[in-house]
Coordinates of C-alpha atoms and ligand atoms in Angstrom, one line a residue:
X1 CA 27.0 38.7 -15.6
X2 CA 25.8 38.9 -12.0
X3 CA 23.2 41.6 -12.9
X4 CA 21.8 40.0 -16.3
X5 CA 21.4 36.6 -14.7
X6 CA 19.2 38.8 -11.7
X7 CA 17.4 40.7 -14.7
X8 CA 16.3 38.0 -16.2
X9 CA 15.0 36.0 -13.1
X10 CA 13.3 39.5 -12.4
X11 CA 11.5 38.6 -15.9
X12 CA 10.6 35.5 -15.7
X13 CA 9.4 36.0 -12.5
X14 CA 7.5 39.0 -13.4
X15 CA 6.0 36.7 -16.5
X16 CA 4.9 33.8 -14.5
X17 CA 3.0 36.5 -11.9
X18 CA 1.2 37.8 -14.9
X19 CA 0.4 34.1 -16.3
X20 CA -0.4 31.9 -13.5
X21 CA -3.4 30.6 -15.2
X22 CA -1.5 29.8 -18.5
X23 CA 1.5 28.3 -16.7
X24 CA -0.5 26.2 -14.3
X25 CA -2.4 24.6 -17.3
X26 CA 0.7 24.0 -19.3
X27 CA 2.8 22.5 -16.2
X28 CA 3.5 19.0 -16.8
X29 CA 5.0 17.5 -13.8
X30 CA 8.3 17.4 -13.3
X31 CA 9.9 13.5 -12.7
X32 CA 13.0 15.0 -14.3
X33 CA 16.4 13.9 -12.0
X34 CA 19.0 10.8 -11.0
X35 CA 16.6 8.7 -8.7
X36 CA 17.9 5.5 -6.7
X37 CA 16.0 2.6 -6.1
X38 CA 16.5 2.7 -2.3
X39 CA 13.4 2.5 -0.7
X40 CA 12.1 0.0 -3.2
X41 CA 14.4 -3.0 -4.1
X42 CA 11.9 -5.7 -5.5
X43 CA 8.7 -6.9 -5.9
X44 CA 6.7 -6.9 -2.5
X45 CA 6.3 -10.2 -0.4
X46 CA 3.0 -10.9 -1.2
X47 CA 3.1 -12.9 -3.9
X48 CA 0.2 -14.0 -5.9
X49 CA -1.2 -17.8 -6.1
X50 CA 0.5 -19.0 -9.6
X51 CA -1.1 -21.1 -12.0
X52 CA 0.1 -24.7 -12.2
X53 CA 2.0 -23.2 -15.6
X54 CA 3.5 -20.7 -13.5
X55 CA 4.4 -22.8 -10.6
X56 CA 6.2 -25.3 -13.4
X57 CA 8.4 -22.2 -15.2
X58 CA 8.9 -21.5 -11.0
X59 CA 10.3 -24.3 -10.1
X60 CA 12.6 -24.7 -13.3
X61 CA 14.1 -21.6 -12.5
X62 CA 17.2 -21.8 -10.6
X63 CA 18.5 -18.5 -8.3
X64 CA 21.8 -18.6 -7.1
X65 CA 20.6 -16.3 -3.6
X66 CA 18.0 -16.8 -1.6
X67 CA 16.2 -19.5 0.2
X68 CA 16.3 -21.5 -2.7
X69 CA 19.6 -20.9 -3.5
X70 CA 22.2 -23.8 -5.6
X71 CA 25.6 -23.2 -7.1
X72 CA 25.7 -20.0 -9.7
X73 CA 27.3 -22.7 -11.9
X74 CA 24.4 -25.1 -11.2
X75 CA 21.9 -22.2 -11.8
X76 CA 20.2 -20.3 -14.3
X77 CA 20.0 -16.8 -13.6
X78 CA 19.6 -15.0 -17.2
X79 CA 22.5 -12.3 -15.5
X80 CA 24.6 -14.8 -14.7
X81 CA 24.6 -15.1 -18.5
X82 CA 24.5 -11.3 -18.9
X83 CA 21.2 -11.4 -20.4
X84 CA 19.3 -7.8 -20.5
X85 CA 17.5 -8.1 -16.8
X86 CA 14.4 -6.8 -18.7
X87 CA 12.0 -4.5 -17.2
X88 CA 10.8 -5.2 -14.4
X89 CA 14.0 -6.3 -12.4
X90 CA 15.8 -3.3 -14.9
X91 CA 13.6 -1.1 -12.4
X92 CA 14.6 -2.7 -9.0
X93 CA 18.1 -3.3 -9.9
X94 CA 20.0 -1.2 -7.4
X95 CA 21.8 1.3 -9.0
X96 CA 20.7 5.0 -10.3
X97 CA 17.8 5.4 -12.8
X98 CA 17.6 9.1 -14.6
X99 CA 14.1 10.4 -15.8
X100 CA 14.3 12.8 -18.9
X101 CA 10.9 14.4 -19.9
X102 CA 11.1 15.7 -23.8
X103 CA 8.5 16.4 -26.4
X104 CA 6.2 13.1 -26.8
X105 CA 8.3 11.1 -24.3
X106 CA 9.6 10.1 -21.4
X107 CA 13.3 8.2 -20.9
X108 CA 14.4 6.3 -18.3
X109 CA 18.5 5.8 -18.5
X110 CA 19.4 2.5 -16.4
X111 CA 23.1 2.9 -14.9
X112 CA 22.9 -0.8 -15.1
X113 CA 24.3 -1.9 -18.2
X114 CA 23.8 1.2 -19.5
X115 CA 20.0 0.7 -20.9
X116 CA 17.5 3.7 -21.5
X117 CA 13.8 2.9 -22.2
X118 CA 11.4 5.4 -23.8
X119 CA 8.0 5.9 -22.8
X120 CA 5.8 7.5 -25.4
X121 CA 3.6 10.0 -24.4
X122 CA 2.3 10.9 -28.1
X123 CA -0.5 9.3 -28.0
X124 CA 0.1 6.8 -29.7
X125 CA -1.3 2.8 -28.1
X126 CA 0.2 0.1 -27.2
X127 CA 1.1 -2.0 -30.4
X128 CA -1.5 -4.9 -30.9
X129 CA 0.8 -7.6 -31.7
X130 CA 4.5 -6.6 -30.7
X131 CA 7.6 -8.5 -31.5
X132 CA 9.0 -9.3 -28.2
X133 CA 11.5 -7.1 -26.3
X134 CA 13.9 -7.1 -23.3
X135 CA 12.4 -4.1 -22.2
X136 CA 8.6 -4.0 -23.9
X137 CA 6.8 -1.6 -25.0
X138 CA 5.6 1.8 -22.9
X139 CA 3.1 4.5 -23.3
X140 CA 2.6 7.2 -20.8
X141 CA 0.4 9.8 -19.9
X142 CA -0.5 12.2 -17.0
X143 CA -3.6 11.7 -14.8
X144 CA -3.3 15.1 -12.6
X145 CA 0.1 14.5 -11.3
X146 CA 0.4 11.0 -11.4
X147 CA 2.3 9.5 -14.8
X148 CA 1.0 6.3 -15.9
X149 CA 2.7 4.0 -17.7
X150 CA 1.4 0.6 -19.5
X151 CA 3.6 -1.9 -21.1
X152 CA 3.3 -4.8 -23.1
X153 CA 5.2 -7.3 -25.3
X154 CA 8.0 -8.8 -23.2
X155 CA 10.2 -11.1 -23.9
X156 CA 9.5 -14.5 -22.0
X157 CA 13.3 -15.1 -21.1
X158 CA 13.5 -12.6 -18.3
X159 CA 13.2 -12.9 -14.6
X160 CA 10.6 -10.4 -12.9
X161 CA 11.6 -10.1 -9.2
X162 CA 15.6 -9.6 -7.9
X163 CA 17.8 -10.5 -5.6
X164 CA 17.0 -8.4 -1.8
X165 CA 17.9 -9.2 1.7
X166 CA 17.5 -13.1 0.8
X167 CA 13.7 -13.3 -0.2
X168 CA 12.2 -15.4 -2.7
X169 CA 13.1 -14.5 -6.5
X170 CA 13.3 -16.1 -9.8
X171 CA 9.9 -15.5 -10.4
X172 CA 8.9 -16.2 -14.3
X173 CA 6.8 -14.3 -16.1
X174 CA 4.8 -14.8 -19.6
X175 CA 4.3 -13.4 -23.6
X176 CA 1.3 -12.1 -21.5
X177 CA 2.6 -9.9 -18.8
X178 CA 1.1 -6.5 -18.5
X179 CA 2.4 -4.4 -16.5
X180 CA 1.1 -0.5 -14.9
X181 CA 3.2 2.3 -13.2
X182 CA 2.0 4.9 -11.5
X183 CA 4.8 7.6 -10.5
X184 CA 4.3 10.9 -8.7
X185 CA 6.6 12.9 -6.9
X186 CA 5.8 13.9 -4.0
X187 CA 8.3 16.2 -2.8
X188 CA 12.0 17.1 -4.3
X189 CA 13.3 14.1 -3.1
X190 CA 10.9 11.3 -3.2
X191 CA 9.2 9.9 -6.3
X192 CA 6.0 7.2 -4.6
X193 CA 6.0 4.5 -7.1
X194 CA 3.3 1.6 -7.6
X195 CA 3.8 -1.5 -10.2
X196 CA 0.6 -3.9 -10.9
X197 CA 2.2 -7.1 -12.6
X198 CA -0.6 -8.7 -14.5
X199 CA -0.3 -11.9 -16.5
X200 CA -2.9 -14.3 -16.2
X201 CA -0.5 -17.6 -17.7
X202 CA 1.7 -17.7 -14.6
X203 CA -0.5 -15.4 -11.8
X204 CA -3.8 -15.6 -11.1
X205 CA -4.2 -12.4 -9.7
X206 CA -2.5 -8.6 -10.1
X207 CA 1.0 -8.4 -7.9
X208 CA 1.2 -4.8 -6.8
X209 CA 4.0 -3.5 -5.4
X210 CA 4.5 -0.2 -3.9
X211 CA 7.4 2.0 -2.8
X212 CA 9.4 4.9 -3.5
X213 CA 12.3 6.1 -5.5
X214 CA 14.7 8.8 -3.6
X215 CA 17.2 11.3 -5.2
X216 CA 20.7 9.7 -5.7
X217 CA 23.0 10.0 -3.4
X218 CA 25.7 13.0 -3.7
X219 CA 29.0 13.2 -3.2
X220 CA 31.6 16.1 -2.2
X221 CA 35.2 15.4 -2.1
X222 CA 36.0 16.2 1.9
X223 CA 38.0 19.6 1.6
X224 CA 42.0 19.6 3.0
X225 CA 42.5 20.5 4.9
X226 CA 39.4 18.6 6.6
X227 CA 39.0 21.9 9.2
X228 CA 36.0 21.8 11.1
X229 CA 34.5 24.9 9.3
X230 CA 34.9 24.0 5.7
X231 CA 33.8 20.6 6.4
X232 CA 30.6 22.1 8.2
X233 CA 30.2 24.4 4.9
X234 CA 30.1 21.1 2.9
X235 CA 27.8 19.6 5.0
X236 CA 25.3 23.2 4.4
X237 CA 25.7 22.8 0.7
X238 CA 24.6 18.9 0.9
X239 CA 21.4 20.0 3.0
X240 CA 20.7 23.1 1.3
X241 CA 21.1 20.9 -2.6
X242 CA 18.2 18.0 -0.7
X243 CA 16.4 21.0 0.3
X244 CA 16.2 19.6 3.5
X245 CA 15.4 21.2 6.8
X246 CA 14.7 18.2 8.8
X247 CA 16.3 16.1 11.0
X248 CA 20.1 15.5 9.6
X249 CA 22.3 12.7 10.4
X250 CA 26.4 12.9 10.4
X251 CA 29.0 10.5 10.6
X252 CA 32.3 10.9 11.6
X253 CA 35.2 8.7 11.0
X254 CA 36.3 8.8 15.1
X255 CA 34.7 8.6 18.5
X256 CA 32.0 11.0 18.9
X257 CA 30.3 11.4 22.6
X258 CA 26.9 13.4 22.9
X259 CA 28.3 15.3 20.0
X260 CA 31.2 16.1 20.9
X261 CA 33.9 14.3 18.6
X262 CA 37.3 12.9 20.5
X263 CA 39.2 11.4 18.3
X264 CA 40.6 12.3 15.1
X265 CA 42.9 9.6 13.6
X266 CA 42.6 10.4 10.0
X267 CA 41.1 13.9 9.9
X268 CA 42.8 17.2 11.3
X269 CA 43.3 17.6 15.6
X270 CA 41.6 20.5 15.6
X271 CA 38.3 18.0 15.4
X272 CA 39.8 16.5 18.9
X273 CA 36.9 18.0 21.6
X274 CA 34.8 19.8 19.3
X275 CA 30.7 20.0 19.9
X276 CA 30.4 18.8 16.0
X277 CA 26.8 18.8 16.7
X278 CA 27.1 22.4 18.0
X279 CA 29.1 23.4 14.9
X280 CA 26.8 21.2 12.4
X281 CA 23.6 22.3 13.7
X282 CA 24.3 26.5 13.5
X283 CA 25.7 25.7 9.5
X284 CA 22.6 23.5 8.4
X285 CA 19.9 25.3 11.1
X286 CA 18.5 21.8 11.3
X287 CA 18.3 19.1 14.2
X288 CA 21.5 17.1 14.0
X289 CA 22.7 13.5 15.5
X290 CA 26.4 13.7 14.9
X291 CA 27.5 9.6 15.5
X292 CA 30.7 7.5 14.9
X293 CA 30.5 6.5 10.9
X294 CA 30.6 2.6 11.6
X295 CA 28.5 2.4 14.3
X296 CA 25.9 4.0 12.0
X297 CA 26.8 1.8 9.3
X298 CA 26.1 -1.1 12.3
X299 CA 23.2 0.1 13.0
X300 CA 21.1 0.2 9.6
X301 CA 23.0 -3.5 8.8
X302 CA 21.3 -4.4 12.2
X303 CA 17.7 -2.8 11.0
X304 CA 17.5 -3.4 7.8
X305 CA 20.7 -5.3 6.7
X306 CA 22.6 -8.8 7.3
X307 CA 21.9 -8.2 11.1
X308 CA 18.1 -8.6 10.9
X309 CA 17.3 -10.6 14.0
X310 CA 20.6 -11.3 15.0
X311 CA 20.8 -11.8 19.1
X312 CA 24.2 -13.1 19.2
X313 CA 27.1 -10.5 19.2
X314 CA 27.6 -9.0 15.9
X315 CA 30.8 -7.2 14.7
X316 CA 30.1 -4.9 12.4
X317 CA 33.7 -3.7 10.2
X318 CA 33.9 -1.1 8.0
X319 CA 37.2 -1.0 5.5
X320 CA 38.0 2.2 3.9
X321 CA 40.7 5.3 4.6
X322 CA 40.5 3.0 8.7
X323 CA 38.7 0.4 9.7
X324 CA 35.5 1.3 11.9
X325 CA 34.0 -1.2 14.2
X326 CA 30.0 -1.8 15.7
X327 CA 29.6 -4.6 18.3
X328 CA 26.2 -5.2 19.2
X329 CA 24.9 -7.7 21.3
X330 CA 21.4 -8.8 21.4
X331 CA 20.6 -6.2 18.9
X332 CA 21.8 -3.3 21.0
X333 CA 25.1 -1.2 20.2
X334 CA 28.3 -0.8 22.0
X335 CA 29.1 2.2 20.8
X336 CA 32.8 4.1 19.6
X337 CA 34.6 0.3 20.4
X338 CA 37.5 1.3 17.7
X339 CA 38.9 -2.2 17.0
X340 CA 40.5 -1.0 13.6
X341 CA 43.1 0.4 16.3
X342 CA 44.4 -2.8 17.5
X343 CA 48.1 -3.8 17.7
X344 CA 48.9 -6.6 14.7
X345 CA 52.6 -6.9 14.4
X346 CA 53.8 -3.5 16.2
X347 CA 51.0 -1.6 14.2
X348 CA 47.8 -0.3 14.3
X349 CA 45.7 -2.7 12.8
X350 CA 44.0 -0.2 9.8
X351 CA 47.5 1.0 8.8
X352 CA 48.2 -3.0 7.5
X353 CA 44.6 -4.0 6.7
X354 CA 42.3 -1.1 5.9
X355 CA 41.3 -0.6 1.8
X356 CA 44.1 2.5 2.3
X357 CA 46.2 0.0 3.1
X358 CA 45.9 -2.1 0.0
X359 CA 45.9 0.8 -2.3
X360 CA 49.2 2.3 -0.6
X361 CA 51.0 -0.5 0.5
X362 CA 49.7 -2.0 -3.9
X363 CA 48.9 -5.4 -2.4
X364 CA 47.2 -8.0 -4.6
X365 CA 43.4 -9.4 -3.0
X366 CA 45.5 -12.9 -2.0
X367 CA 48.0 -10.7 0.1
X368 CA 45.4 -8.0 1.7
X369 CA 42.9 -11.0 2.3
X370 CA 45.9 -12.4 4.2
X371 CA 46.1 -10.0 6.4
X372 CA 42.7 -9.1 6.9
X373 CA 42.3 -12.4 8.0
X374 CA 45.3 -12.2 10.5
X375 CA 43.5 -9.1 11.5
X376 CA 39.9 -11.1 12.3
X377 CA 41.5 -13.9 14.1
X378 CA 42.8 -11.4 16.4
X379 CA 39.6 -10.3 17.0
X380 CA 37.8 -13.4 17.3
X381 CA 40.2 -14.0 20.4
X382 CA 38.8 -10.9 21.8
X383 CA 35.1 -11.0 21.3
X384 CA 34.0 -14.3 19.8
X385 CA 31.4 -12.8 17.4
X386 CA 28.6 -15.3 15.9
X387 CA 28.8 -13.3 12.9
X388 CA 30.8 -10.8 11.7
X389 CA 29.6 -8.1 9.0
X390 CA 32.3 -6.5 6.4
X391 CA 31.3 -2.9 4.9
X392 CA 32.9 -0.7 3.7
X393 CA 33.4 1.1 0.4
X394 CA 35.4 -2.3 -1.0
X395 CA 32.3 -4.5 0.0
X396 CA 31.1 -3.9 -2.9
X397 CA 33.7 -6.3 -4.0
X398 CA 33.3 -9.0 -1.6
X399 CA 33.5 -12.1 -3.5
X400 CA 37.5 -11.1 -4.1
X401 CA 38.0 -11.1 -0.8
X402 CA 35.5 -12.6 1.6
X403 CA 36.0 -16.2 0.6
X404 CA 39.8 -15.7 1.1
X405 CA 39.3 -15.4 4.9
X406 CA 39.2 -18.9 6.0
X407 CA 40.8 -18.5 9.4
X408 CA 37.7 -17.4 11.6
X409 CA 34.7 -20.2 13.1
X410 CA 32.5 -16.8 12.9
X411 CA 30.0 -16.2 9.8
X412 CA 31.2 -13.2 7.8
X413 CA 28.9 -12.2 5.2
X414 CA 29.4 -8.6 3.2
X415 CA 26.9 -5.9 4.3
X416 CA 23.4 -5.9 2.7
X417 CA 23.4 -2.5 2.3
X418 CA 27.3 -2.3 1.0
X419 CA 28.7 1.4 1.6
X420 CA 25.1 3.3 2.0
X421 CA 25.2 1.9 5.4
X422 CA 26.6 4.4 7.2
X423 CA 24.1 7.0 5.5
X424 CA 20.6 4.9 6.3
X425 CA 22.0 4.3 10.1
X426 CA 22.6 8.1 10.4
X427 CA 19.6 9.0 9.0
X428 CA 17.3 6.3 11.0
X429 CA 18.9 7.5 14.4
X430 CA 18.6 11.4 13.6
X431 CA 14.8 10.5 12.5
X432 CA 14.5 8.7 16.3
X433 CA 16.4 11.3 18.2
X434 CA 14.6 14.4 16.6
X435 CA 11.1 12.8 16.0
X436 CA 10.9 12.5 12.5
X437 CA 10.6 14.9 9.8
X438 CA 10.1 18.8 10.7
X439 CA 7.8 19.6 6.8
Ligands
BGC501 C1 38.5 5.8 13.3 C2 37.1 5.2 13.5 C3 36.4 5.1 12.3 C4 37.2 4.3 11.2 C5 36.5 4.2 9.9 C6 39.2 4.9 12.2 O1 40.5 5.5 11.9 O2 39.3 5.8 14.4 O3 36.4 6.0 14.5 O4 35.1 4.4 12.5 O5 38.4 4.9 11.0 O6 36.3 5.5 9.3

């Protein structure tokens, strides 16, 4: 099997030596893979002057987040009524978005609410008079390798802008939007993306928004036993799948000094004074920051996330397998503080309030709430935070839970950047430490 899969990649090979002038001519480029909306969450801050129309259909629509935020109940929000989110928050909504190149089109699948949209690359135009859509209508086509797509014929109903890190949104758009996407990738992993909104009823002049799409996230299951070797082998296949030969952020879920990690309460001993970024480095041959998983987590939230210009002391809590802890005051980090190890009730503190905890111990959200909460107060006696941020795989839930913890003065609020956290940190401080990317 071995050989016939290496005699045919000797063949195509061979072929694509003897045609490089063919191929090159017939390449189409390649968009094809699971993007996430990442780097680009909504439309940029500079919005247009609207019309007086505009400003009216504005002002009658009613967001439940943000600075003009009322009651969900009071609102308007077409999600809240699960209304398609039509196309233009569809693309900034922030879960995965596949791109499948075929014969005469291109489809985007949406993870959200499962939508796909197809972009015709045919030829064919833009229909004169459409019937409006959720989603519009799209036709495509390459300009060297930049894919441009125009789309008209949307239906009125939707919203254009969502939800992100509490800006303005709600904004309206008309039968007359127009909109323009320009897509290119520019390397495996990032796809640069512009969007020109035009629609003279409600703008009076083009919103353009730029940004980029990044390859989803991927996931392998931690191998058991977690040893030190086979967890630096997944760590190779991750980087070698990204292609990636730059700077390379870890987490790890204990207290990790100048590389070297100390602590290993959920993870094999053998971990216990190990140069991680020793072992890490030789497996992926690229620059590594090896760093505690929460007070990575801490630090994007602080950057990027629910901490943005917070001063006071900010606790940072991460609930999953333990609970990992960030305290930063006046922006900077207190590194490895370990607070999910406090005593509650003769036990360590994560073994009664962690997410492990409520799977194992099947409590209900009233009971684990409960006990987080018995868990915070503790810690409100110790540090006194101004505002306390909850992370964590199960932040993704928050409004189960976060409500339900009524016994603390401080502010809790879930993380921004829910469980990616821990990945941006990492990646930010790697970045800083190793001066950017190597190619
Ligand atoms: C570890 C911490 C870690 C947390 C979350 C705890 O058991 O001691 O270092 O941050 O789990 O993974």
């Amino acid at each position: 099997m071995r050989t016939s899969i290496f005699v045919l990649t000797a063949v195509l090979l061979f072929l694509s030596l003897l045609l490089p002038s063919i191929a090159s001519a017939q390449r189409t480029p390649d968009l094809s893979g699971i993007w996430s909306v990442g780097g680009l969450r909504t439309l940029s801050n500079e919005t247009p002057p609207m019309t007086p129309a505009g400003q009216k259909k504005f002002s009658s629509n009613k967001p439940s987040y943000g600075p003009r935020a009322i009651p969900p109940a009071l609102g308007n929000d077409p999600a809240g009524k699960c209304d398609p989110l039509g196309l233009v928050r569809l693309i900034f909504f922030p879960r995965p978005m596949e791109i499948i190149q075929v014969q005469g089109r291109v489809l985007q699948f949406f993870e959200w609410n499962h939508m796909w949209r197809t972009i015709w690359t045919d030829g064919r135009p833009l229909p004169k008079a459409p019937d409006p859509r959720f989603l519009g209508y799209s036709v495509g086509r390459w300009d060297g390798d930049t894919f441009v797509v125009e789309s008209n014929g949307f239906d009125e109903r939707t919203w254009l802008s969502e939800n992100y890190q509490g800006r303005m949104y709600g904004f309206p758009h008309s039968d007359e939007l127009r909109t323009v996407e320009h897509y290119k990738r520019v390397d495996h992993n990032t796809l640069d993306v512009s969007l020109t909104i035009t629609d003279p009823k409600i703008f009076t002049t083009p919103w353009v928004t730029t940004g980029k799409f990044l390859t989803d996230r991927q996931k392998i299951a931690t191998p058991r036993p977690a040893l030190p070797d086979a967890v630096a082998d997944v760590v190779k296949q991750l980087t070698t799948s990204f292609s990636w030969s730059g700077p390379t952020g870890i987490t790890f879920p204990g207290v990790v000094t100048d590389g070297v990690t100390r602590t290993a309460a959920n993870l094999d001993p053998a971990w216990i004074g190990l140069d991680a970024a020793a072992l890490f480095g030789t497996a992926t041959g690229n620059p590594v920051r090896v760093l505690n998983d929460a007070d990575a987590a801490g630090v994007a939230e602080m950057r990027f996330g629910a901490g943005v210009d917070q001063k006071g002391t900010v606790l940072m809590l991460t609930f999953g397998t333990g609970i990992g802890s960030a305290l930063f005051t006046g922006g900077l980090l207190v590194p490895n503080t370990e607070f999910g190890h406090i005593e509650i009730r003769g036990h360590d503190a994560e073994t009664r309030a962690s997410e492990r905890a409520k799977e194992l111990h099947d409590l209900s959200w009233g009971k684990w709430a409960g006990r987080v909460d018995e868990y915070l107060q503790h810690i409100e006696a110790l540090l006194s935070p101004h505002l306390i941020i909850v992370g964590g795989g199960i932040s993704k839930q928050s409004e189960k839970w976060v409500p339900r913890l009524t016994g603390i003065r401080a502010r809790i609020v879930p993380a921004v950047l829910l469980n990616d956290a821990g990945i941006v940190g990492a990646a930010v401080l790697a970045a800083e430490q190793h001066g950017g990317q190597k190619h």
